[in-house]
Tab-separated table of C-alpha atoms in Angstrom:
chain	number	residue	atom	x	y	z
A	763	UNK	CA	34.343	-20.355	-5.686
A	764	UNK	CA	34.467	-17.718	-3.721
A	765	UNK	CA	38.532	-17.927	-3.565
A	766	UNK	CA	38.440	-17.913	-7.567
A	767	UNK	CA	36.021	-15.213	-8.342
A	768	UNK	CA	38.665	-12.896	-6.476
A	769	UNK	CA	41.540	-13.365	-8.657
A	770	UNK	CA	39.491	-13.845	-11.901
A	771	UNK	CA	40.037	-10.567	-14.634
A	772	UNK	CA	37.314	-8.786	-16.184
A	773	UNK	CA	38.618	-10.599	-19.490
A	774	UNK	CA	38.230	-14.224	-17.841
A	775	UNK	CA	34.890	-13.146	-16.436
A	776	UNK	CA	33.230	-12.594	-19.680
A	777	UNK	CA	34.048	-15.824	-20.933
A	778	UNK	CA	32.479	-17.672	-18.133
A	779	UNK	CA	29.363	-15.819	-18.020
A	780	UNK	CA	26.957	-18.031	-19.412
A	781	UNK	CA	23.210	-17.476	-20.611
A	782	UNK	CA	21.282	-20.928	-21.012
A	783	UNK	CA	18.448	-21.473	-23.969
A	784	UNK	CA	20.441	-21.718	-26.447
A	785	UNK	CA	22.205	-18.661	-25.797
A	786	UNK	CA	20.025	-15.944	-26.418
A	787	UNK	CA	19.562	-12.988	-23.936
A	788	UNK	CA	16.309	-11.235	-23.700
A	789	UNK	CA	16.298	-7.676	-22.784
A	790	UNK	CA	14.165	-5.159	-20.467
A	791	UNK	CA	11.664	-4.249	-23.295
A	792	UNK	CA	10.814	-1.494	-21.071
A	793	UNK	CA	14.567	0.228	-21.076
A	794	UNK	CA	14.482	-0.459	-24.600
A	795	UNK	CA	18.469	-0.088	-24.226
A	796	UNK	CA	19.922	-3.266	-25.284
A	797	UNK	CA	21.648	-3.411	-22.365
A	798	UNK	CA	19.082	-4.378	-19.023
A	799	UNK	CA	18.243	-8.197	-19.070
A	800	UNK	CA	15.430	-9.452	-18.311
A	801	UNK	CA	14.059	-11.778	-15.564
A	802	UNK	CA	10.339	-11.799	-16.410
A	803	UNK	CA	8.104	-12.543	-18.993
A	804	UNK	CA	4.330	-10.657	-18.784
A	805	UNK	CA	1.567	-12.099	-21.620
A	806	UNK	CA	0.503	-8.020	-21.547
A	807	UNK	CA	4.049	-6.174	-21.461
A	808	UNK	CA	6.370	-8.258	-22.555
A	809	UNK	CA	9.901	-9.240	-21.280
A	810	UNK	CA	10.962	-7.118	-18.272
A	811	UNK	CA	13.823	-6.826	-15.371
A	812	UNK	CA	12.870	-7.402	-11.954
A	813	UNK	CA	12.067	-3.384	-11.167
A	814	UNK	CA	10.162	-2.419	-13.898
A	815	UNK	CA	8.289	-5.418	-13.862
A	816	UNK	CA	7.778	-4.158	-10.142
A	817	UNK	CA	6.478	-0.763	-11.374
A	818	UNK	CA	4.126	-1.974	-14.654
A	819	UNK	CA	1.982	-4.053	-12.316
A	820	UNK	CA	1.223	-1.470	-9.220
A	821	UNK	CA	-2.158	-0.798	-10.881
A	822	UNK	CA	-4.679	-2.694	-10.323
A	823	UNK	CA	-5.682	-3.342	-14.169
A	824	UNK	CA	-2.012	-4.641	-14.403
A	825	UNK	CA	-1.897	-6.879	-11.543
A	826	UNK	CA	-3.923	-9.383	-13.375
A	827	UNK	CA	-1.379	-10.246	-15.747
A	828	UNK	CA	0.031	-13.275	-16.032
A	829	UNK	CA	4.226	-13.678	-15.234
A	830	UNK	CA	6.689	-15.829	-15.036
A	831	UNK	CA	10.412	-16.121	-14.229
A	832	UNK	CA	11.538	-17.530	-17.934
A	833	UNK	CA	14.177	-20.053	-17.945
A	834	UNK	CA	16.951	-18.246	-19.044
A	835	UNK	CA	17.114	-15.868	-16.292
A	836	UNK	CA	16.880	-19.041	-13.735
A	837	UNK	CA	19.770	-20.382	-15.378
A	838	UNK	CA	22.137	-17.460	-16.220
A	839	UNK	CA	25.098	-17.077	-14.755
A	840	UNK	CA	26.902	-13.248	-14.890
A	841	UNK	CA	30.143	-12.764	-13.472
A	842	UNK	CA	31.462	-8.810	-13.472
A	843	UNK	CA	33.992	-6.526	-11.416
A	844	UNK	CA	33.223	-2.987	-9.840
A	845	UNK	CA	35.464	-0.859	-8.240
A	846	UNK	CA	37.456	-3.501	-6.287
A	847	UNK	CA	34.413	-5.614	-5.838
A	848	UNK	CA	33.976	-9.343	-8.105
A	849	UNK	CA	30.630	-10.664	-8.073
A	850	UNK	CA	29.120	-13.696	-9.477
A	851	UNK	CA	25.572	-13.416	-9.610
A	852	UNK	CA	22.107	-15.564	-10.349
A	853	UNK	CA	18.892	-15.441	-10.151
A	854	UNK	CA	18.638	-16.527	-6.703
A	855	UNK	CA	22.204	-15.990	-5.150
A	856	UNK	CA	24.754	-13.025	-5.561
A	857	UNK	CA	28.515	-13.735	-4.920
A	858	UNK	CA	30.852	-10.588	-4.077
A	859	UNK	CA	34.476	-10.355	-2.990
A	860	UNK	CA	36.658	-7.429	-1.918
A	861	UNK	CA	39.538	-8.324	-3.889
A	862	UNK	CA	41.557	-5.920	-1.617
A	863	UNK	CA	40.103	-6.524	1.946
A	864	UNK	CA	39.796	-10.789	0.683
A	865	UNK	CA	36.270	-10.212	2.685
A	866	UNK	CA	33.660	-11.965	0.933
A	867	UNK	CA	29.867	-12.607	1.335
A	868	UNK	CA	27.309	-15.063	-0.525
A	869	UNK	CA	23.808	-13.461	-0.586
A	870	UNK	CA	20.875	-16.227	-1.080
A	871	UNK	CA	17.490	-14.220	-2.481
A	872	UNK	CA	14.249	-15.259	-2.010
A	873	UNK	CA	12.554	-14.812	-5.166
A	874	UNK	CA	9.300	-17.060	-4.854
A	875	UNK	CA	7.211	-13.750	-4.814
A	876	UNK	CA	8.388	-12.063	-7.984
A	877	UNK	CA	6.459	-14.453	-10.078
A	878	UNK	CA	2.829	-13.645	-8.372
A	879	UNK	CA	1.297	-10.807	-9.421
A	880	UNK	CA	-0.622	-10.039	-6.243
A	881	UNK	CA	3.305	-8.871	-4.807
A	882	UNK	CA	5.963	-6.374	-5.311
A	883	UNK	CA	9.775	-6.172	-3.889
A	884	UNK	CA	10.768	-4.072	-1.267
A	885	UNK	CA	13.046	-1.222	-1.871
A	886	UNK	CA	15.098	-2.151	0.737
A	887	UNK	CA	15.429	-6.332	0.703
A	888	UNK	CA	13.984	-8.285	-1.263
A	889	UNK	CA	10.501	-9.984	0.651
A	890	UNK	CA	7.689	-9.259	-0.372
A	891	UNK	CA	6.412	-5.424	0.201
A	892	UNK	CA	3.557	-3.237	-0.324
A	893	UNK	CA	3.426	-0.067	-2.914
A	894	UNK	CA	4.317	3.667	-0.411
A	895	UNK	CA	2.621	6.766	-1.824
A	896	UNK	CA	5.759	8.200	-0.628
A	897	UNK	CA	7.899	6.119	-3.235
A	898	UNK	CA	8.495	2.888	-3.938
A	899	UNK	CA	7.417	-0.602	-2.230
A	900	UNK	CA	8.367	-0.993	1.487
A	901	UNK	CA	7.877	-4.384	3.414
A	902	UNK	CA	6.636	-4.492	7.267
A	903	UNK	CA	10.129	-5.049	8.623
A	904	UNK	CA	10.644	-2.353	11.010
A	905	UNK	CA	14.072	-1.853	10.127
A	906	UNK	CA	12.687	-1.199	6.463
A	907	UNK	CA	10.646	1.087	7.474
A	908	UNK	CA	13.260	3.123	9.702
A	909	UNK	CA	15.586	2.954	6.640
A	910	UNK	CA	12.544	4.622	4.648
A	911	UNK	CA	11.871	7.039	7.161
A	912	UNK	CA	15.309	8.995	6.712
A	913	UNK	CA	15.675	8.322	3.133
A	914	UNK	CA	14.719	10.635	-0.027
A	915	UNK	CA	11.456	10.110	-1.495
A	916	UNK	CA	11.669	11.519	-4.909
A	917	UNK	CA	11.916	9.470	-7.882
A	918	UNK	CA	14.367	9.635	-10.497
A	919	UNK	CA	13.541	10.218	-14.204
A	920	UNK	CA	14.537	6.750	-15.036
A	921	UNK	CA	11.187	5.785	-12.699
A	922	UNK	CA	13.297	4.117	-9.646
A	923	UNK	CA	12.784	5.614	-6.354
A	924	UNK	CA	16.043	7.708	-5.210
A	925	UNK	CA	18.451	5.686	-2.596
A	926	UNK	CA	20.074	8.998	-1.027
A	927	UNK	CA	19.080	10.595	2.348
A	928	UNK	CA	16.120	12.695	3.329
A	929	UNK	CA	16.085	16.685	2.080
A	930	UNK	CA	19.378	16.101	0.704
A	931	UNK	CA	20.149	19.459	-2.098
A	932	UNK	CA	21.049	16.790	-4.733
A	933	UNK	CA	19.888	13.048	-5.432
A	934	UNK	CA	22.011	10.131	-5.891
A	935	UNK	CA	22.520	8.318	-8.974
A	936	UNK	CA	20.263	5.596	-10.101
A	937	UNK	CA	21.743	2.514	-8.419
A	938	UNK	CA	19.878	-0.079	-10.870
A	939	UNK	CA	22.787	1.880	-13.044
A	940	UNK	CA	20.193	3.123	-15.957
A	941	UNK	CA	23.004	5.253	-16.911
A	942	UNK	CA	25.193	2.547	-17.893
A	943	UNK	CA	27.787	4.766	-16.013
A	944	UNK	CA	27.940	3.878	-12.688
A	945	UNK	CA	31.121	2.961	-10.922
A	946	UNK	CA	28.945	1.294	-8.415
A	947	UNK	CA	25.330	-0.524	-8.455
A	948	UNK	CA	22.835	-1.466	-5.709
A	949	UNK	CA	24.462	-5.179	-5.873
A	950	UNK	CA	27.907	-3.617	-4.472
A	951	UNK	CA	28.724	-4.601	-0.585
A	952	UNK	CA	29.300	-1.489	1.590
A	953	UNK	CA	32.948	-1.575	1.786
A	954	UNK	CA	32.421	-0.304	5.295
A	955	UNK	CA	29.946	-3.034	6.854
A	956	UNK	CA	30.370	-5.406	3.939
A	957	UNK	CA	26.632	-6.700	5.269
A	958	UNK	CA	24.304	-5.156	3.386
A	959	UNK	CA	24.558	-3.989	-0.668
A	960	UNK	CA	24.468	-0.561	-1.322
A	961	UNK	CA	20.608	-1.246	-2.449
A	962	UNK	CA	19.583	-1.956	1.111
A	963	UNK	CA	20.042	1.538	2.601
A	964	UNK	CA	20.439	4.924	2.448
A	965	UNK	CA	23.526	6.125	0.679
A	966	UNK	CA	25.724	8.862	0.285
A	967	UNK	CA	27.977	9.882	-3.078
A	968	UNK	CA	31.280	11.424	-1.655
A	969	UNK	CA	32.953	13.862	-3.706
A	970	UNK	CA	35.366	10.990	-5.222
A	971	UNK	CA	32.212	9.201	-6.550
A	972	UNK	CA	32.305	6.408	-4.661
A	973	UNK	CA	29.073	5.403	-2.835
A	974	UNK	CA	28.647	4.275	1.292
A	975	UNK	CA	25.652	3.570	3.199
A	976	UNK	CA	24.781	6.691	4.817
A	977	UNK	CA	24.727	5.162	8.978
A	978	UNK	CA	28.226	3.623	8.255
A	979	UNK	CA	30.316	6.411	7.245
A	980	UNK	CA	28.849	8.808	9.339
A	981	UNK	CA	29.515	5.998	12.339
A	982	UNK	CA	33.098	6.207	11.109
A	983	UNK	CA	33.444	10.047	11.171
A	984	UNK	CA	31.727	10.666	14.591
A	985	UNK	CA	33.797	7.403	16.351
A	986	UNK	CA	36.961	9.071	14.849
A	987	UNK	CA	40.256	8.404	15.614
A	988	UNK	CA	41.356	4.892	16.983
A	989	UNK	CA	43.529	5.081	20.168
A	990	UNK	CA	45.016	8.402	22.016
A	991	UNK	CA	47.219	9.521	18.965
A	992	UNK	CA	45.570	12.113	16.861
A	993	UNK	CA	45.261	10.573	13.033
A	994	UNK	CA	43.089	10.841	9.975
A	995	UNK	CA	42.686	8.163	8.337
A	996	UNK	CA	38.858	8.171	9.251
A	997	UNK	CA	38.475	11.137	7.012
A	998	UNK	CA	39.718	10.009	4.110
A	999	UNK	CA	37.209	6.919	1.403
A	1000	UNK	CA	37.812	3.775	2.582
A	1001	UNK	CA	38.025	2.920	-1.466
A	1002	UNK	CA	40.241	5.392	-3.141
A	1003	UNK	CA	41.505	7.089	-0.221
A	1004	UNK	CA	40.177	10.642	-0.893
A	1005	UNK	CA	39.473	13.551	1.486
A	1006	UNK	CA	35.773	12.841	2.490
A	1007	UNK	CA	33.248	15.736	1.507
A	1008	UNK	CA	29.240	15.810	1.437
A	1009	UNK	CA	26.657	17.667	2.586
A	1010	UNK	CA	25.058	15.292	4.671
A	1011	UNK	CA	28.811	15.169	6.248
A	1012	UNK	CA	29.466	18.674	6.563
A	1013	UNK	CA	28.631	19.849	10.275
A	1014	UNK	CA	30.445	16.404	11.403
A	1015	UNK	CA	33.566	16.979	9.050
A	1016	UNK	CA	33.920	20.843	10.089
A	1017	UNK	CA	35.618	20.662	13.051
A	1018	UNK	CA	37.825	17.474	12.156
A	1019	UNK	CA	39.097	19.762	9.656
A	1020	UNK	CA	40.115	22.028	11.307
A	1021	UNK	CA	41.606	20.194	13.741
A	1022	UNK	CA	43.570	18.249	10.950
A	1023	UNK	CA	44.546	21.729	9.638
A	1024	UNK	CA	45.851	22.901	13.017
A	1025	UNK	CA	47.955	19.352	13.318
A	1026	UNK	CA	49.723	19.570	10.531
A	1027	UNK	CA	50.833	23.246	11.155
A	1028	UNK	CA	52.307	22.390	14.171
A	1029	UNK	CA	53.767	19.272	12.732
A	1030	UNK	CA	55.361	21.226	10.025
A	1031	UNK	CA	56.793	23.860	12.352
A	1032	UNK	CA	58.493	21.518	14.549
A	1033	UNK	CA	59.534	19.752	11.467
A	1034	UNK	CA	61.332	22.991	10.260
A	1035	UNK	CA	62.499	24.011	13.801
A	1036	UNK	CA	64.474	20.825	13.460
A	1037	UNK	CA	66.338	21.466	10.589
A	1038	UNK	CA	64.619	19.828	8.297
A	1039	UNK	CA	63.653	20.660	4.945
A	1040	UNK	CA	61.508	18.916	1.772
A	1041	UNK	CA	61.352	20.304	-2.112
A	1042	UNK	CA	57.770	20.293	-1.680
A	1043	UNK	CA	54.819	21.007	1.309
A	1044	UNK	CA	53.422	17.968	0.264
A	1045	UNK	CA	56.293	16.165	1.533
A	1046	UNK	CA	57.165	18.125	4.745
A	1047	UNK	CA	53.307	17.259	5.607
A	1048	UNK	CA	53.435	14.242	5.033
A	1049	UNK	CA	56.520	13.355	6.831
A	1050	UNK	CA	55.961	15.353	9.751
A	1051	UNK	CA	52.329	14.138	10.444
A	1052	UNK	CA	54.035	10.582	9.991
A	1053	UNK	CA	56.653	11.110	12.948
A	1054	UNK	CA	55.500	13.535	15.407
A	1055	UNK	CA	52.175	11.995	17.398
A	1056	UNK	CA	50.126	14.893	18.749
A	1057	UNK	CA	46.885	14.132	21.257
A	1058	UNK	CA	43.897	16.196	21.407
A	1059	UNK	CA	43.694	18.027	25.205
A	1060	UNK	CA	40.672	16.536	27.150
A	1061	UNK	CA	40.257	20.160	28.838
A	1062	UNK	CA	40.675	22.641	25.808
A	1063	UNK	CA	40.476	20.332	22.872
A	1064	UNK	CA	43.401	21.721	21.102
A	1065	UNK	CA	45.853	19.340	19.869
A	1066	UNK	CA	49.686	18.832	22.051
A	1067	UNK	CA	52.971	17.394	21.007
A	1068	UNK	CA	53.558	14.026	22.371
A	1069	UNK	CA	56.682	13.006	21.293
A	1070	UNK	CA	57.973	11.000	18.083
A	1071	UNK	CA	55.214	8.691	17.279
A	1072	UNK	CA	57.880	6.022	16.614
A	1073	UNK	CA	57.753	5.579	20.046
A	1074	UNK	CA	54.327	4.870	20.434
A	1075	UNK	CA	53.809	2.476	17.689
A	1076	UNK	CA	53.595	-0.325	20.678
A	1077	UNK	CA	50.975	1.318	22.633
A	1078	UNK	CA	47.868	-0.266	23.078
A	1079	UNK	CA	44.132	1.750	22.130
A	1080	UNK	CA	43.206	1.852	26.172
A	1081	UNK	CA	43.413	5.019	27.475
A	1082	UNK	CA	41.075	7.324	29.263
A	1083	UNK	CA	40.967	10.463	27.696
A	1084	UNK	CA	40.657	12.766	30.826
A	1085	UNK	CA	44.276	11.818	31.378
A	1086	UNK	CA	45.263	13.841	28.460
A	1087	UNK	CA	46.071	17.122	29.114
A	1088	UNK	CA	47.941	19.561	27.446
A	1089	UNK	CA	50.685	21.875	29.189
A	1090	UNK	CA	49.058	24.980	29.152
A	1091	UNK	CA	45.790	23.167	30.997
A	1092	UNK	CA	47.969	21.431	33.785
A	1093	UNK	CA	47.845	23.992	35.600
A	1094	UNK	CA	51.791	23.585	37.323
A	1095	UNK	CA	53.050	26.398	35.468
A	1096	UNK	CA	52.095	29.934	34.623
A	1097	UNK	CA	54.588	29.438	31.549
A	1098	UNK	CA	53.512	31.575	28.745
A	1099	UNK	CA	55.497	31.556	25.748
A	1100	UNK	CA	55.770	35.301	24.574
A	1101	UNK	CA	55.879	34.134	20.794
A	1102	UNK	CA	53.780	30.958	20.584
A	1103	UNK	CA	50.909	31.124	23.774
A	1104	UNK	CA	50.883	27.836	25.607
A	1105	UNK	CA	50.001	26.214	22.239
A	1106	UNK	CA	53.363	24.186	22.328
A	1107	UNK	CA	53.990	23.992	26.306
A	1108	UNK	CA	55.596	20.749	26.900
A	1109	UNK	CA	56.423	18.899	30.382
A	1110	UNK	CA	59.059	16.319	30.775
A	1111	UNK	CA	58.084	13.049	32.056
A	1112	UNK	CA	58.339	12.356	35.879
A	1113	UNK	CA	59.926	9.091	35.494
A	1114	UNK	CA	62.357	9.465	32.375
A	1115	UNK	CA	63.618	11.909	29.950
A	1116	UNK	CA	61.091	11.799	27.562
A	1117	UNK	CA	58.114	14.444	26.231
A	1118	UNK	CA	55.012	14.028	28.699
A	1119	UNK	CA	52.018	13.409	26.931
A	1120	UNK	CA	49.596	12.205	29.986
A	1121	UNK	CA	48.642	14.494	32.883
A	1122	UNK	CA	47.389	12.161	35.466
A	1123	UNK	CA	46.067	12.432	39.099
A	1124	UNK	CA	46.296	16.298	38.833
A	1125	UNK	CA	50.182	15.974	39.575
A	1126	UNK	CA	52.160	13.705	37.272
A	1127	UNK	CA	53.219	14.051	33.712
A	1128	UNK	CA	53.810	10.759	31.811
A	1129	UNK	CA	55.182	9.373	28.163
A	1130	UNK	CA	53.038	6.568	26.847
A	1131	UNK	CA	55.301	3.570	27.796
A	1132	UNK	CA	55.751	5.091	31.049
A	1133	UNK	CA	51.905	5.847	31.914
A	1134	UNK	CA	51.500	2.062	30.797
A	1135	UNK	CA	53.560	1.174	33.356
A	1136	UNK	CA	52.299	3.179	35.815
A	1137	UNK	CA	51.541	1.325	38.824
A	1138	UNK	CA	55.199	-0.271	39.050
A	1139	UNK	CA	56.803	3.282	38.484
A	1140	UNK	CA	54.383	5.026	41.271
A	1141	UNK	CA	55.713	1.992	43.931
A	1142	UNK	CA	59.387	3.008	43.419
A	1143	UNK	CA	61.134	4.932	45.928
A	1144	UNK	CA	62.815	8.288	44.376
A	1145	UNK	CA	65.821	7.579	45.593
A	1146	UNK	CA	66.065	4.238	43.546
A	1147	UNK	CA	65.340	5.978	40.077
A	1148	UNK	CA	67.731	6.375	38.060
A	1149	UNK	CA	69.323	9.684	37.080
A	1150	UNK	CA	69.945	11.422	33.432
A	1151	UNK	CA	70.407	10.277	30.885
A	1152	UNK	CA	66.907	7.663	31.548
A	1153	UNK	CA	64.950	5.936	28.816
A	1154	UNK	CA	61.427	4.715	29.022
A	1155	UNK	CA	60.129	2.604	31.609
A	1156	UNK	CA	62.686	4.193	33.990
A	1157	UNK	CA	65.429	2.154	32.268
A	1158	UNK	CA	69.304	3.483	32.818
A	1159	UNK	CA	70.667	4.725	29.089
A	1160	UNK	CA	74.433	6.152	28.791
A	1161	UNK	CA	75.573	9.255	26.685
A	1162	UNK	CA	73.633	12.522	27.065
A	1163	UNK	CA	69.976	13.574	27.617
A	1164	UNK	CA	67.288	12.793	25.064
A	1165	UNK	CA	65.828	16.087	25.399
A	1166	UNK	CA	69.054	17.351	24.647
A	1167	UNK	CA	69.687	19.358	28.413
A	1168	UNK	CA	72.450	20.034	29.724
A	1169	UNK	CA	70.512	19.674	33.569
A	1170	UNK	CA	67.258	19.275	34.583
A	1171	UNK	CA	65.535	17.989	38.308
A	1172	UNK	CA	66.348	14.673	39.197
A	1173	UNK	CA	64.008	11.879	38.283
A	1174	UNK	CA	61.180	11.802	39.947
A	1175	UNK	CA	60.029	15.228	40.085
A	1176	UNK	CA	58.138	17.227	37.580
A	1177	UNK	CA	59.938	19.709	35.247
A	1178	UNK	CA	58.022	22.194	32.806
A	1179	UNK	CA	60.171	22.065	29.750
A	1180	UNK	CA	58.847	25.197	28.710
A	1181	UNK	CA	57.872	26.052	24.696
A	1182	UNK	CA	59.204	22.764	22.768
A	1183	UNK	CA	59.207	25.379	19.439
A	1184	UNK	CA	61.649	27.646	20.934
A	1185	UNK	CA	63.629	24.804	22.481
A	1186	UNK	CA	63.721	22.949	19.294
A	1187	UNK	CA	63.764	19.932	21.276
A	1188	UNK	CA	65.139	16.689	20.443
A	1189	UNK	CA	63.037	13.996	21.144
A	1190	UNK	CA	63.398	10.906	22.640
């Protein structure tokens, strides 16, 4: 089912959602829209969907009447797509699939207490739960009541409680989708987690409009990067692939913006310095971020050039960061570049003629496939290594130097390479 629903159109999807009695399709008499079904039927109010049925019968003159799940809803079956989420949904179980992840998850709801009239639904699951002052019904799950702790507790005009965060400037949209405009609902997976609907949390609306529990994208922004290369993927919707911005993100994005900012300067300057050239800055960014792999200095922070990132794309995520180390913070050269600072100080590697990009045991500059192989190179006598030209992994290449130099100290020793701007090196 589950393998279907993902492939199935919005066109197809219509024609399989089914309403049972005889077809007809009774409607939130409380919306009075045409458009919100309804699950319950009061003898006092009439036909209502699940939240305002939650919200008519809070008083206690209310609470008396007499509902009932009707039929139809029991039976229904409504299949729709959002964003790149299908979902099948009934009364009692909700079906969504990622259609571009392929994750899936079935959601079975217990529903027993919607038809007593003693008991509400809680804002964040669906047990039973008892009416806040504060806003809306909360159940005595701790982790409900955490959730409700750091979430806003106005109320929209529509009457549902507001799912965004605590003092936040602006409140999210309705996710019951009164608007009939929503790109998302409070039925939509996280696309982050892809455990809990958007419904069961706090949530932010980036600037692109799409919606994320609050904990999971700020989990993604503070863990950052994945591995010792600098990139930025993290920073960018997981759905649409737009530059994250929000308010509740702001102090956390600042300084990863920056950092991105300084990254691709750099990139785009060594890009230029060797010799080559795009019709737009678009493109130079874009294809100088995508070859050159930089790494953020564990003493000053700033970010170093580490080579061509082609030649890390085999590296594995292990690392430990205080072995990064910039030039400039190695402290085995005064070097200052009178044009560019230390900003683009570069060492060759001890053990082949490659960029450095670690600084380990406070004397030895390694490339990634070299500082991977660490141990083995370390054991080697100097006078086995091999000389220039010498690839990777102290393996013996013929022709001339990767770093393009005419000399340089025998392998084995350490070599400050100096400003790789001026140079305009060639990397390995």
């Amino acid at each position: 089912a589950l393998a279907a629903l993902s492939v199935m159109d919005q066109t197809l999807m219509s024609c399989v959602t089914v309403s049972k009695d005889g077809g007809k399709v009774e409607y939130c008499e409380n919306h009075d829209d045409d458009r919100t079904k309804a699950i319950i039927a009061c003898n006092k109010c009439g036909f209502l969907c699940a939240e305002c049925d939650k919200y008519l019968h809070l008083n206690r003159k209310s609470k008396a009447h007499q509902r009932q799940v009707f039929k139809a809803a029991e039976a229904s079956l409504v299949l729709n797509k959002h964003e790149n989420m299908s979902r099948a949904k009934l009364y009692w179980l909700m079906a969504v699939v990622d259609t571009h992840s392929s994750k899936a998850v079935i959601e079975f709801r217990n529903t027993s207490h919607l038809a007593h009239a003693s008991q509400s639904e809680c804002r964040f699951c669906n047990e039973a739960g008892d009416p806040n002052p504060e806003g809306g019904c909360v159940c005595k799950n701790e982790e409900c009541n955490a959730k409700f702790k750091i979430s806003c507790k106005r109320t929209l005009p529509c009457g549902h409680p507001c799912n965004g965060n605590l003092d936040e400037k602006q409140c999210l949209p309705c996710l019951k989708n009164c608007s009939g405009t929503n790109r998302q609902d409070a039925d939509d997976m996280c696309v982050i987690c892809f455990t809990e609907s958007l419904g069961c949390a706090p949530c932010v609306e980036l600037q692109c409009g799409h919606i994320l529990h609050t904990s999971c994208i700020t989990t993604v922004v503070k863990n950052g990067w994945i591995g010792p290369r600098i990139t930025f993927p993290f920073l960018h919707c997981p759905i649409c692939k737009g530059l994250l911005a929000h308010e509740h993100l702001a102090a956390l994005l600042a300084p990863l913006l920056e950092l991105k900012e300084d990254v691709q300067k750099k990139s785009v300057m060594r890009l230029k310095y060797d010799g080559l050239s795009f019709d737009t800055e678009s493109e130079a960014v874009d294809y100088a971020m995508n070859k050159y792999a930089y790494y953020q200095c564990f003493k000053c922070s700033k970010a170093y050039f580490g080579g061509e990132a082609q030649c890390q794309a085999d590296v594995g995520d292990e690392f430990n960061p205080e072995d990064l180390v910039c030039g400039g913070c190695s402290n085995l050269s005064q070097e200052v570049c009178p044009k560019h600072g230390t900003d683009y100080l570069e060492y060759k590697c001890r053990y082949c003629c490659s960029v450095a990009v670690y600084f380990c045991f406070g004397s030895t500059h390694f490339c990634t496939p070299c500082h991977d192989d660490f141990v083995r190179l370390r054991a080697l006598k100097r006078e086995t290594l091999p000389s220039c030209p010498v690839g990777p992994k102290a393996v013996q290449l013929e022709g001339t130097c990767p770093l393009g130099l005419l000399e340089h100290p025998p392998t084995g020793e350490e070599f400050a390479l100096g400003c790789g701007v001026c140079r305009n090196v060639q990397t390995f």
